[in-house]
Amino acid sequence: MQPEYAIRTVNLQRTYKTKERILKALDGVDLAVRPGELFGFLGPNGAGKTTTIKILTTLLLPTGGTAEVWGFDVLHEADAVRRHINMVSGGESSGYGLLTVRENLWMFTQFHGMDSKLANKRIDELLEVMGLADRAKTRVSFLSTGLRQKMNYIRGLLTDPDVLFLDEPTLGLDVEAARTLRTYTRHWLDTNPGKTVVLTTHYMQEADELCDRVAIISGGTILACDTPTSLKHSLQEDVVFRLFTTPVNPAFLQAVEQIAGVQSISQRSGDQRDELSLILRDDAILPHVLSQLAAHNAGLLSLEKRQPTLEDVFVNLVGHSLSESEASA
Amino acid sequence: MQRFLQAFRVGFWLGWKTESNWTNPLFYILWSLLVPMSNGLIMTMMLRVLQRTGNVNGADLLPYVFIGTVVYSIVALLLDSMAWAVLEDRERMGMLKYIAITPSSMYGYLWGRGFAKVSVNFLAVPLTLTFGALVLDIPIQLSTIDWPLLLAVVVLGLLIVTFAAQILAGVTLMIARHAGFVGQAVSGALYLFTGALFPITVLPIWMQTIARAVPLTYWLEGMRRALWVDARNPAYKTGLEQLSTSNLLLILVGAAVAMAVISIPLQRRAEHRAKEKGLLDMNTAY
Ligand SMILES: Nc1ncnc2c1ncn2[C@@H]1O[C@H](COP(=O)(O)OP(=O)(O)OP(=O)(O)O)[C@@H](O)[C@H]1O
Ligand SMILES: [Mg+2]
């Protein structure tokens, strides 16, 4: 029996009180995720992604608004919610070091009251998928961080949840492992109709390739929420340029932002050169930008007009690129 | 109830796995003897020295102290076992949140962890007592042990201490700092206030009042009466000698009920509070 929504939040709020200040981590988040969706959260550090997931997984109480998971209220029906969910957070190394990989995994199936035989069968299958089969009897304390994370991902899938929350699941994994994880997540959804995945990520490409819909969140509010294709289409009226220049100064960036018709400019500094992403209302604006470049004593190395990416959408909405916010964090 | 038992089973399994992680059973036996034995021995030796210097007539204090310290060692273990499990899971393992999001009972799990600790170390108590009887001439004889009383007191004691341990775990759950000291502080303080080491009549009056309010004081008295024939004699002054054994048992039953009544809502409150403040996945990184 499937509910209408796998996840539904209305005006979800969360404030944190610390000694110094009151921080609004979530400021009116409305979500509606259907069963079967792979739903992505994209946002800079501190945007409220983890906070949202913590509320939806019953680890944290909201300070306002409502949230339902699989038709159950996270506040009043937490136990029912817990029967339908599981969660994996990446970028941490967790597990009981004294237990083996199999024991760690088995233990968590028992919290769900799973039949031991079925549990072991699933453990074997998933260990195989994640390339951990030969580590089943290894003590967790002997595993590298990446291997532990794979184990943690398996733990999340083991109980066959209706809604699986993945909080930056590929953070810190090597390229190969990250790909395995993404591919399997997609495969799991395709072969189990109705299962739902909520994923947060910092990787644009991950969100673009994997997610059915993406919510771009910043400062505790959702700025846009749609399929990656539609999000990119929203920029179709605009033109996107990529420029490589000799290093530019902040004054140049400010000057460009003042030009009418410039939607956004973002800068990524490299070795002896800068990469600039420009979103302009139309081609005619470009000469104005180039003349500013000359006025600020910077040289143009190359120029390319390209299709908008999810990153462009992000920059346009959030005002800066994800890598910029990463660098300043 | 089923959820509680399910979680208890997992907690017990994990506790047993991690506590009894001995490659060699001989090490395990040695280890279980070590703590209560060293406690018992230190106290006994001190008394012997005092006796010889003639300051105290320690003759009948010897079994008092020996039994008190040995049985107290298991209390101390159980008392902070659950708080310790909370800290360990939350901070060192980063696993508490993954347990919290399962549909199982958090305190069933914690009870399991606590009882595993007790079970692993339980053997130490009869072993050390036997050692005391054989080597230190502690007057404990199989024929004079009051077995029914012993059973009743042990069960009631376990209940009382388990509920107390659950209260400490609840407090730890609500505290945002690394709170490893809570359990230790409490079990340390109780060591003084419960007559484990010396009869409570040694304490100043106001401290005696505290001691009489602590259920463990009655529990230790009960354990001594069950194990040691002289302790049943009202002429043996412990401060509680006026209390009949049946009243003592009544007090223990009352205490167990009271602790349950306090600890169960407190645990709920603690879980709620931890969710309010977002502490379940907290890491104070020690
Ligand atoms: N327990 C807490 N106490 C106080 N403030 C907190 C707490 N947890 C999170 N915050 C604050 O709430 C805001 C949102 O944090 P959150 O962890 O949800 O961000 P995020 O989107 O997951 O970021 P990241 O990409 O860095 O993981 C941040 O400003 C963070 O500092
Ligand atoms: Mg986060």
PDB file of C-alpha atoms and ligand atoms in Angstrom, chain A residues 49-50 167-168, ligand 2:
ATOM      1  CA  LYS A  49      20.141  19.667   3.882  1.00  0.00           C
ATOM      2  CA  THR A  50      21.212  17.548   6.836  1.00  0.00           C
ATOM      3  CA  ASP A 167      23.193  12.286   3.097  1.00  0.00           C
ATOM      4  CA  GLU A 168      26.212  12.843   0.869  1.00  0.00           C
TER       5      GLU A 168
HETATM    6 MG    MG C   2      25.092  18.136   5.753  1.00  0.00          MG
END
